[in-house]
Amino acid sequence: MPKLEPAFYLEKNVLKVAKALLGKVLVTEIEGVRTSGRIVETEAYNGAADRASHAFNNRRTQRTEIMFGEGGAAYVYLCYGIHHLFNVVTNLQEVPHAVLVRGLEPLEGIPDMLHRTGKQRVDYTLTAGPGSLSRALGISTALTGQSLLGSRIWIEDAPAIPPKDIVAGTRVGVAYAMEDAYLPYRFWIRGNKWVSKGKGLVR
DNA sequence: CCGTCGATCTCCT
DNA sequence: GGAGATCGACGGG
């Protein structure tokens, strides 16, 4: 399937993009090794208005600067000093929206994913969870700022997931975000085994 | 099954 | 100095 068009990433409603990304295929080609997976779980980060976002209140740092660029780039940052978390930058320039990819169903290059992660067998721990899927696909902070229309990391089109098969819940690990921690900004494909086990706040 | 803890970057106070 | 968009190892029940 073809790469998603630039217009896909310019959508101004980040919740729409987070849902539309479900079912699409994330592909990396790192040093000649191609690996891919179907996106089954996402979280929307609503920029300046969102206390859970790194760009809350339009906070600009060297790390977050890429989110202020035009939609269609990768924002990869180091979490807890160890894990490389991959986000899709969306919306127009100066609007720092992003979608975190939290779960993938592995498709191409599974032996390479096993090699990268040191795992013996394929199970949900290979690509469920944002840190795990980055390791499997070879995504690191070296890719932050890369265009998703380029040749190292991109997203391919696939049929949309019907709304009845999309579940919404609260985001994981954002308790610090006060009232925004309760927003239903996490989306996943109902019943899919590659969704991470992380739990958001419940009220 | 569950809770705790270490790893060790980036940014804030 | 402390917390964080996480994960896996370990110990107890």
Short mmCIF file of N, CA, C and O in Angstrom, two decimals, chain A residues 49-154:
data_model
loop_
_atom_site.label_atom_id
_atom_site.label_comp_id
_atom_site.label_asym_id
_atom_site.label_seq_id
_atom_site.Cartn_x
_atom_site.Cartn_y
_atom_site.Cartn_z
N ALA A 49 -2.73 23.06 24.94
CA ALA A 49 -3.85 23.00 25.88
C ALA A 49 -3.82 21.78 26.79
O ALA A 49 -4.65 21.65 27.68
N ASP A 50 -2.86 20.89 26.56
CA ASP A 50 -2.87 19.56 27.19
C ASP A 50 -1.74 19.44 28.22
O ASP A 50 -0.57 19.43 27.87
N ARG A 51 -2.13 19.32 29.48
CA ARG A 51 -1.13 19.25 30.56
C ARG A 51 -0.24 18.02 30.45
O ARG A 51 0.84 17.98 31.05
N ALA A 52 -0.69 17.01 29.72
CA ALA A 52 0.13 15.79 29.59
C ALA A 52 1.16 15.92 28.47
O ALA A 52 2.05 15.09 28.36
N SER A 53 1.04 16.95 27.64
CA SER A 53 1.94 17.10 26.49
C SER A 53 3.24 17.79 26.88
O SER A 53 3.24 18.70 27.72
N HIS A 54 4.32 17.36 26.24
CA HIS A 54 5.61 18.06 26.45
C HIS A 54 5.52 19.50 25.97
O HIS A 54 6.34 20.32 26.35
N ALA A 55 4.54 19.77 25.10
CA ALA A 55 4.40 21.12 24.53
C ALA A 55 3.29 21.91 25.24
O ALA A 55 2.82 22.92 24.71
N PHE A 56 2.89 21.46 26.42
CA PHE A 56 1.86 22.19 27.18
C PHE A 56 2.28 23.65 27.35
O PHE A 56 3.45 23.94 27.64
N ASN A 57 1.31 24.54 27.15
CA ASN A 57 1.58 25.97 27.30
C ASN A 57 2.62 26.47 26.29
O ASN A 57 3.34 27.43 26.55
N ASN A 58 2.69 25.75 25.16
CA ASN A 58 3.64 26.11 24.09
C ASN A 58 5.09 26.11 24.55
O ASN A 58 5.90 26.91 24.10
N ARG A 59 5.41 25.18 25.45
CA ARG A 59 6.78 25.08 25.93
C ARG A 59 7.69 24.56 24.81
O ARG A 59 7.50 23.47 24.28
N ARG A 60 8.66 25.35 24.43
CA ARG A 60 9.60 24.98 23.37
C ARG A 60 10.96 24.69 23.97
O ARG A 60 11.51 25.51 24.69
N THR A 61 11.49 23.52 23.64
CA THR A 61 12.87 23.18 24.00
C THR A 61 13.47 22.56 22.75
O THR A 61 12.77 22.31 21.77
N GLN A 62 14.76 22.27 22.81
CA GLN A 62 15.38 21.60 21.67
C GLN A 62 14.65 20.29 21.37
O GLN A 62 14.40 19.94 20.23
N ARG A 63 14.25 19.60 22.44
CA ARG A 63 13.57 18.31 22.28
C ARG A 63 12.21 18.46 21.62
O ARG A 63 11.85 17.69 20.74
N THR A 64 11.42 19.44 22.07
CA THR A 64 10.03 19.56 21.60
C THR A 64 9.89 20.37 20.32
O THR A 64 8.80 20.43 19.75
N GLU A 65 10.96 20.99 19.87
CA GLU A 65 10.87 21.90 18.73
C GLU A 65 10.20 21.25 17.51
O GLU A 65 9.41 21.89 16.81
N ILE A 66 10.48 19.98 17.28
CA ILE A 66 9.93 19.31 16.10
C ILE A 66 8.41 19.30 16.09
O ILE A 66 7.77 19.33 15.04
N MET A 67 7.80 19.29 17.29
CA MET A 67 6.33 19.28 17.35
C MET A 67 5.73 20.59 16.84
O MET A 67 4.56 20.64 16.49
N PHE A 68 6.53 21.66 16.84
CA PHE A 68 6.04 22.95 16.35
C PHE A 68 6.17 23.08 14.83
O PHE A 68 5.75 24.07 14.26
N GLY A 69 6.78 22.09 14.23
CA GLY A 69 6.86 22.08 12.77
C GLY A 69 5.58 21.53 12.16
O GLY A 69 4.63 21.18 12.86
N GLU A 70 5.56 21.47 10.83
CA GLU A 70 4.38 20.97 10.13
C GLU A 70 4.17 19.48 10.39
O GLU A 70 5.14 18.74 10.58
N GLY A 71 2.91 19.05 10.41
CA GLY A 71 2.58 17.64 10.58
C GLY A 71 3.24 16.77 9.53
O GLY A 71 3.45 17.20 8.40
N GLY A 72 3.58 15.53 9.92
CA GLY A 72 4.19 14.61 8.98
C GLY A 72 5.63 14.28 9.30
O GLY A 72 6.34 13.72 8.48
N ALA A 73 6.07 14.62 10.52
CA ALA A 73 7.44 14.28 10.95
C ALA A 73 7.35 13.33 12.14
O ALA A 73 6.31 13.20 12.78
N ALA A 74 8.48 12.69 12.44
CA ALA A 74 8.58 11.83 13.61
C ALA A 74 9.09 12.64 14.80
O ALA A 74 10.03 13.42 14.65
N TYR A 75 8.45 12.47 15.95
CA TYR A 75 8.98 13.02 17.21
C TYR A 75 9.34 11.82 18.07
O TYR A 75 8.47 11.08 18.51
N VAL A 76 10.64 11.60 18.26
CA VAL A 76 11.11 10.48 19.07
C VAL A 76 11.89 11.06 20.25
O VAL A 76 12.79 11.88 20.06
N TYR A 77 11.51 10.68 21.45
CA TYR A 77 12.23 11.21 22.61
C TYR A 77 12.56 10.07 23.56
O TYR A 77 11.97 8.98 23.50
N LEU A 78 13.52 10.34 24.42
CA LEU A 78 13.99 9.33 25.36
C LEU A 78 13.18 9.45 26.65
O LEU A 78 13.14 10.52 27.26
N CYS A 79 12.56 8.36 27.05
CA CYS A 79 11.71 8.35 28.23
C CYS A 79 12.41 7.59 29.34
O CYS A 79 12.92 6.50 29.11
N TYR A 80 12.43 8.16 30.52
CA TYR A 80 13.10 7.54 31.68
C TYR A 80 14.55 7.20 31.37
O TYR A 80 15.12 6.29 31.96
N GLY A 81 15.13 7.93 30.45
CA GLY A 81 16.55 7.74 30.14
C GLY A 81 16.86 6.47 29.38
O GLY A 81 18.02 6.16 29.12
N ILE A 82 15.84 5.70 29.00
CA ILE A 82 16.07 4.38 28.43
C ILE A 82 15.27 4.10 27.17
O ILE A 82 15.80 3.55 26.22
N HIS A 83 14.00 4.45 27.20
CA HIS A 83 13.09 4.03 26.13
C HIS A 83 12.88 5.13 25.10
O HIS A 83 12.67 6.29 25.47
N HIS A 84 12.91 4.74 23.84
CA HIS A 84 12.72 5.69 22.74
C HIS A 84 11.25 5.63 22.32
O HIS A 84 10.80 4.62 21.81
N LEU A 85 10.51 6.72 22.54
CA LEU A 85 9.07 6.71 22.27
C LEU A 85 8.78 7.47 20.97
O LEU A 85 9.20 8.62 20.81
N PHE A 86 8.02 6.81 20.08
CA PHE A 86 7.75 7.34 18.76
C PHE A 86 6.38 8.01 18.68
O PHE A 86 5.37 7.42 19.07
N ASN A 87 6.38 9.25 18.19
CA ASN A 87 5.14 10.01 17.98
C ASN A 87 5.07 10.49 16.54
O ASN A 87 6.10 10.77 15.91
N VAL A 88 3.83 10.68 16.07
CA VAL A 88 3.56 11.29 14.77
C VAL A 88 3.19 12.75 15.02
O VAL A 88 2.24 13.03 15.76
N VAL A 89 3.94 13.68 14.45
CA VAL A 89 3.59 15.10 14.57
C VAL A 89 2.45 15.40 13.60
O VAL A 89 2.49 14.97 12.44
N THR A 90 1.43 16.14 14.09
CA THR A 90 0.27 16.46 13.25
C THR A 90 -0.02 17.96 13.30
O THR A 90 0.62 18.70 14.05
N ASN A 91 -0.99 18.37 12.48
CA ASN A 91 -1.47 19.76 12.39
C ASN A 91 -0.47 20.66 11.68
O ASN A 91 0.56 20.20 11.19
N LEU A 92 -0.81 21.96 11.61
CA LEU A 92 0.02 22.91 10.86
C LEU A 92 1.21 23.35 11.69
O LEU A 92 1.28 23.09 12.89
N GLN A 93 2.12 24.04 11.02
CA GLN A 93 3.27 24.61 11.71
C GLN A 93 2.79 25.47 12.88
O GLN A 93 1.75 26.12 12.79
N GLU A 94 3.54 25.44 13.99
CA GLU A 94 3.27 26.21 15.20
C GLU A 94 2.17 25.62 16.08
O GLU A 94 1.90 26.14 17.15
N VAL A 95 1.51 24.55 15.63
CA VAL A 95 0.53 23.87 16.49
C VAL A 95 1.11 22.50 16.87
O VAL A 95 1.14 21.59 16.04
N PRO A 96 1.58 22.36 18.12
CA PRO A 96 2.40 21.18 18.48
C PRO A 96 1.61 19.94 18.86
O PRO A 96 1.76 19.41 19.96
N HIS A 97 0.77 19.47 17.96
CA HIS A 97 0.02 18.24 18.22
C HIS A 97 0.86 17.02 17.87
O HIS A 97 1.72 17.08 16.98
N ALA A 98 0.58 15.90 18.56
CA ALA A 98 1.31 14.66 18.28
C ALA A 98 0.47 13.46 18.70
O ALA A 98 -0.39 13.57 19.58
N VAL A 99 0.74 12.33 18.07
CA VAL A 99 0.09 11.07 18.42
C VAL A 99 1.17 10.05 18.76
O VAL A 99 2.05 9.76 17.95
N LEU A 100 1.10 9.52 19.99
CA LEU A 100 2.03 8.48 20.43
C LEU A 100 1.52 7.13 19.95
O LEU A 100 0.34 6.81 20.14
N VAL A 101 2.41 6.34 19.34
CA VAL A 101 2.04 4.98 18.94
C VAL A 101 2.42 4.03 20.07
O VAL A 101 3.58 3.98 20.47
N ARG A 102 1.44 3.31 20.61
CA ARG A 102 1.65 2.50 21.81
C ARG A 102 1.63 1.00 21.57
O ARG A 102 1.99 0.22 22.46
N GLY A 103 1.15 0.57 20.39
CA GLY A 103 1.08 -0.87 20.17
C GLY A 103 1.05 -1.20 18.69
O GLY A 103 0.43 -0.49 17.90
N LEU A 104 1.75 -2.26 18.30
CA LEU A 104 1.82 -2.72 16.91
C LEU A 104 1.60 -4.22 16.86
O LEU A 104 2.04 -4.95 17.75
N GLU A 105 0.97 -4.66 15.77
CA GLU A 105 0.95 -6.09 15.43
C GLU A 105 2.08 -6.31 14.44
O GLU A 105 2.07 -5.73 13.36
N PRO A 106 3.09 -7.12 14.75
CA PRO A 106 4.24 -7.27 13.86
C PRO A 106 3.84 -7.85 12.51
O PRO A 106 3.02 -8.77 12.46
N LEU A 107 4.43 -7.32 11.44
CA LEU A 107 4.13 -7.82 10.09
C LEU A 107 5.41 -8.31 9.41
O LEU A 107 5.68 -9.50 9.35
N GLU A 108 6.23 -7.37 8.90
CA GLU A 108 7.43 -7.75 8.15
C GLU A 108 8.67 -7.72 9.04
O GLU A 108 8.78 -6.88 9.93
N GLY A 109 9.61 -8.61 8.75
CA GLY A 109 10.91 -8.58 9.42
C GLY A 109 10.87 -9.08 10.85
O GLY A 109 11.67 -8.65 11.68
N ILE A 110 10.00 -10.03 11.13
CA ILE A 110 9.89 -10.53 12.50
C ILE A 110 11.21 -11.13 13.01
O ILE A 110 11.59 -10.87 14.15
N PRO A 111 11.96 -11.89 12.19
CA PRO A 111 13.25 -12.38 12.69
C PRO A 111 14.20 -11.24 13.10
O PRO A 111 14.93 -11.35 14.09
N ASP A 112 14.17 -10.13 12.32
CA ASP A 112 15.02 -8.99 12.69
C ASP A 112 14.55 -8.36 14.00
O ASP A 112 15.35 -7.92 14.82
N MET A 113 13.23 -8.33 14.21
CA MET A 113 12.71 -7.79 15.47
C MET A 113 13.16 -8.65 16.65
O MET A 113 13.55 -8.13 17.70
N LEU A 114 13.12 -9.94 16.49
CA LEU A 114 13.56 -10.83 17.56
C LEU A 114 15.03 -10.60 17.86
O LEU A 114 15.45 -10.55 19.02
N HIS A 115 15.82 -10.44 16.79
CA HIS A 115 17.25 -10.19 16.96
C HIS A 115 17.50 -8.89 17.72
O HIS A 115 18.30 -8.82 18.65
N ARG A 116 16.78 -7.81 17.31
CA ARG A 116 16.98 -6.51 17.96
C ARG A 116 16.60 -6.53 19.43
O ARG A 116 17.20 -5.83 20.24
N THR A 117 15.59 -7.29 19.78
CA THR A 117 15.09 -7.28 21.15
C THR A 117 15.69 -8.39 22.00
O THR A 117 15.50 -8.40 23.22
N GLY A 118 16.40 -9.32 21.37
CA GLY A 118 16.99 -10.42 22.12
C GLY A 118 15.96 -11.44 22.59
O GLY A 118 16.24 -12.24 23.48
N LYS A 119 14.77 -11.41 21.99
CA LYS A 119 13.73 -12.35 22.40
C LYS A 119 13.84 -13.65 21.61
O LYS A 119 14.33 -13.68 20.48
N GLN A 120 13.36 -14.73 22.20
CA GLN A 120 13.41 -16.05 21.57
C GLN A 120 12.14 -16.33 20.76
O GLN A 120 12.18 -17.03 19.76
N ARG A 121 11.01 -15.80 21.25
CA ARG A 121 9.72 -16.13 20.65
C ARG A 121 8.92 -14.86 20.41
O ARG A 121 9.14 -13.85 21.05
N VAL A 122 7.97 -14.99 19.49
CA VAL A 122 7.05 -13.88 19.22
C VAL A 122 5.89 -13.97 20.20
O VAL A 122 5.17 -14.97 20.25
N ASP A 123 5.75 -12.95 21.03
CA ASP A 123 4.53 -12.83 21.83
C ASP A 123 4.24 -11.34 21.96
O ASP A 123 4.95 -10.52 21.38
N TYR A 124 3.22 -10.98 22.74
CA TYR A 124 2.80 -9.58 22.74
C TYR A 124 3.90 -8.64 23.23
O TYR A 124 3.90 -7.47 22.90
N THR A 125 4.85 -9.15 24.01
CA THR A 125 5.88 -8.26 24.55
C THR A 125 6.82 -7.74 23.45
O THR A 125 7.56 -6.80 23.67
N LEU A 126 6.75 -8.33 22.27
CA LEU A 126 7.65 -7.90 21.19
C LEU A 126 7.33 -6.46 20.76
O LEU A 126 8.24 -5.65 20.60
N THR A 127 6.05 -6.15 20.59
CA THR A 127 5.68 -4.83 20.04
C THR A 127 4.49 -4.18 20.75
O THR A 127 3.92 -3.23 20.23
N ALA A 128 4.10 -4.68 21.93
CA ALA A 128 3.05 -4.01 22.72
C ALA A 128 3.73 -3.09 23.70
O ALA A 128 4.57 -3.52 24.49
N GLY A 129 3.38 -1.81 23.67
CA GLY A 129 4.03 -0.82 24.52
C GLY A 129 4.98 0.02 23.70
O GLY A 129 5.68 -0.49 22.82
N PRO A 130 5.01 1.35 23.95
CA PRO A 130 5.76 2.27 23.09
C PRO A 130 7.27 2.05 23.10
O PRO A 130 7.93 2.22 22.06
N GLY A 131 7.83 1.66 24.23
CA GLY A 131 9.27 1.41 24.28
C GLY A 131 9.61 0.12 23.55
O GLY A 131 10.61 0.04 22.83
N SER A 132 8.77 -0.89 23.72
CA SER A 132 9.03 -2.19 23.10
C SER A 132 8.96 -2.12 21.58
O SER A 132 9.82 -2.66 20.89
N LEU A 133 7.94 -1.43 21.05
CA LEU A 133 7.81 -1.41 19.59
C LEU A 133 8.96 -0.63 18.95
O LEU A 133 9.40 -0.95 17.85
N SER A 134 9.47 0.38 19.66
CA SER A 134 10.60 1.12 19.11
C SER A 134 11.84 0.24 19.03
O SER A 134 12.56 0.27 18.03
N ARG A 135 12.08 -0.56 20.05
CA ARG A 135 13.23 -1.46 20.00
C ARG A 135 13.08 -2.43 18.83
O ARG A 135 14.02 -2.69 18.08
N ALA A 136 11.87 -2.98 18.66
CA ALA A 136 11.65 -3.99 17.62
C ALA A 136 11.85 -3.41 16.22
O ALA A 136 12.38 -4.07 15.34
N LEU A 137 11.42 -2.15 16.02
CA LEU A 137 11.53 -1.54 14.69
C LEU A 137 12.81 -0.72 14.51
O LEU A 137 13.01 -0.10 13.47
N GLY A 138 13.67 -0.71 15.51
CA GLY A 138 14.93 0.01 15.39
C GLY A 138 14.78 1.52 15.46
O GLY A 138 15.62 2.26 14.94
N ILE A 139 13.70 1.98 16.10
CA ILE A 139 13.44 3.42 16.20
C ILE A 139 14.21 3.99 17.39
O ILE A 139 14.10 3.48 18.50
N SER A 140 14.99 5.04 17.14
CA SER A 140 15.70 5.71 18.22
C SER A 140 15.60 7.21 18.02
O SER A 140 15.07 7.69 17.01
N THR A 141 16.13 7.96 18.99
CA THR A 141 16.07 9.42 18.90
C THR A 141 16.82 9.94 17.68
O THR A 141 16.63 11.08 17.27
N ALA A 142 17.66 9.08 17.07
CA ALA A 142 18.34 9.49 15.83
C ALA A 142 17.32 9.79 14.73
O ALA A 142 17.64 10.47 13.76
N LEU A 143 16.10 9.27 14.87
CA LEU A 143 15.08 9.47 13.83
C LEU A 143 14.18 10.67 14.11
O LEU A 143 13.30 10.98 13.31
N THR A 144 14.36 11.35 15.24
CA THR A 144 13.46 12.47 15.52
C THR A 144 13.68 13.55 14.48
O THR A 144 14.81 13.83 14.07
N GLY A 145 12.57 14.12 14.01
CA GLY A 145 12.63 15.14 12.97
C GLY A 145 12.57 14.58 11.57
O GLY A 145 12.39 15.35 10.61
N GLN A 146 12.71 13.27 11.42
CA GLN A 146 12.65 12.67 10.09
C GLN A 146 11.24 12.84 9.51
O GLN A 146 10.25 12.67 10.21
N SER A 147 11.17 13.11 8.22
CA SER A 147 9.89 13.18 7.53
C SER A 147 9.30 11.79 7.39
O SER A 147 10.00 10.83 7.06
N LEU A 148 8.00 11.68 7.61
CA LEU A 148 7.31 10.40 7.42
C LEU A 148 6.97 10.17 5.95
O LEU A 148 6.29 9.22 5.61
N LEU A 149 7.44 11.08 5.09
CA LEU A 149 7.30 10.90 3.64
C LEU A 149 8.61 10.42 3.05
O LEU A 149 8.75 10.29 1.83
N GLY A 150 9.61 10.18 3.90
CA GLY A 150 10.95 9.84 3.45
C GLY A 150 11.17 8.35 3.34
O GLY A 150 10.23 7.56 3.15
N SER A 151 12.44 7.92 3.48
CA SER A 151 12.79 6.54 3.19
C SER A 151 13.36 5.78 4.39
O SER A 151 13.86 4.68 4.24
N ARG A 152 13.29 6.38 5.59
CA ARG A 152 13.79 5.66 6.77
C ARG A 152 12.65 5.19 7.67
O ARG A 152 12.73 4.13 8.30
N ILE A 153 11.62 6.02 7.77
CA ILE A 153 10.45 5.69 8.58
C ILE A 153 9.23 6.33 7.93
O ILE A 153 9.28 7.50 7.55
N TRP A 154 8.18 5.55 7.76
CA TRP A 154 6.97 6.08 7.13
C TRP A 154 5.77 5.24 7.54
O TRP A 154 5.92 4.21 8.21
#
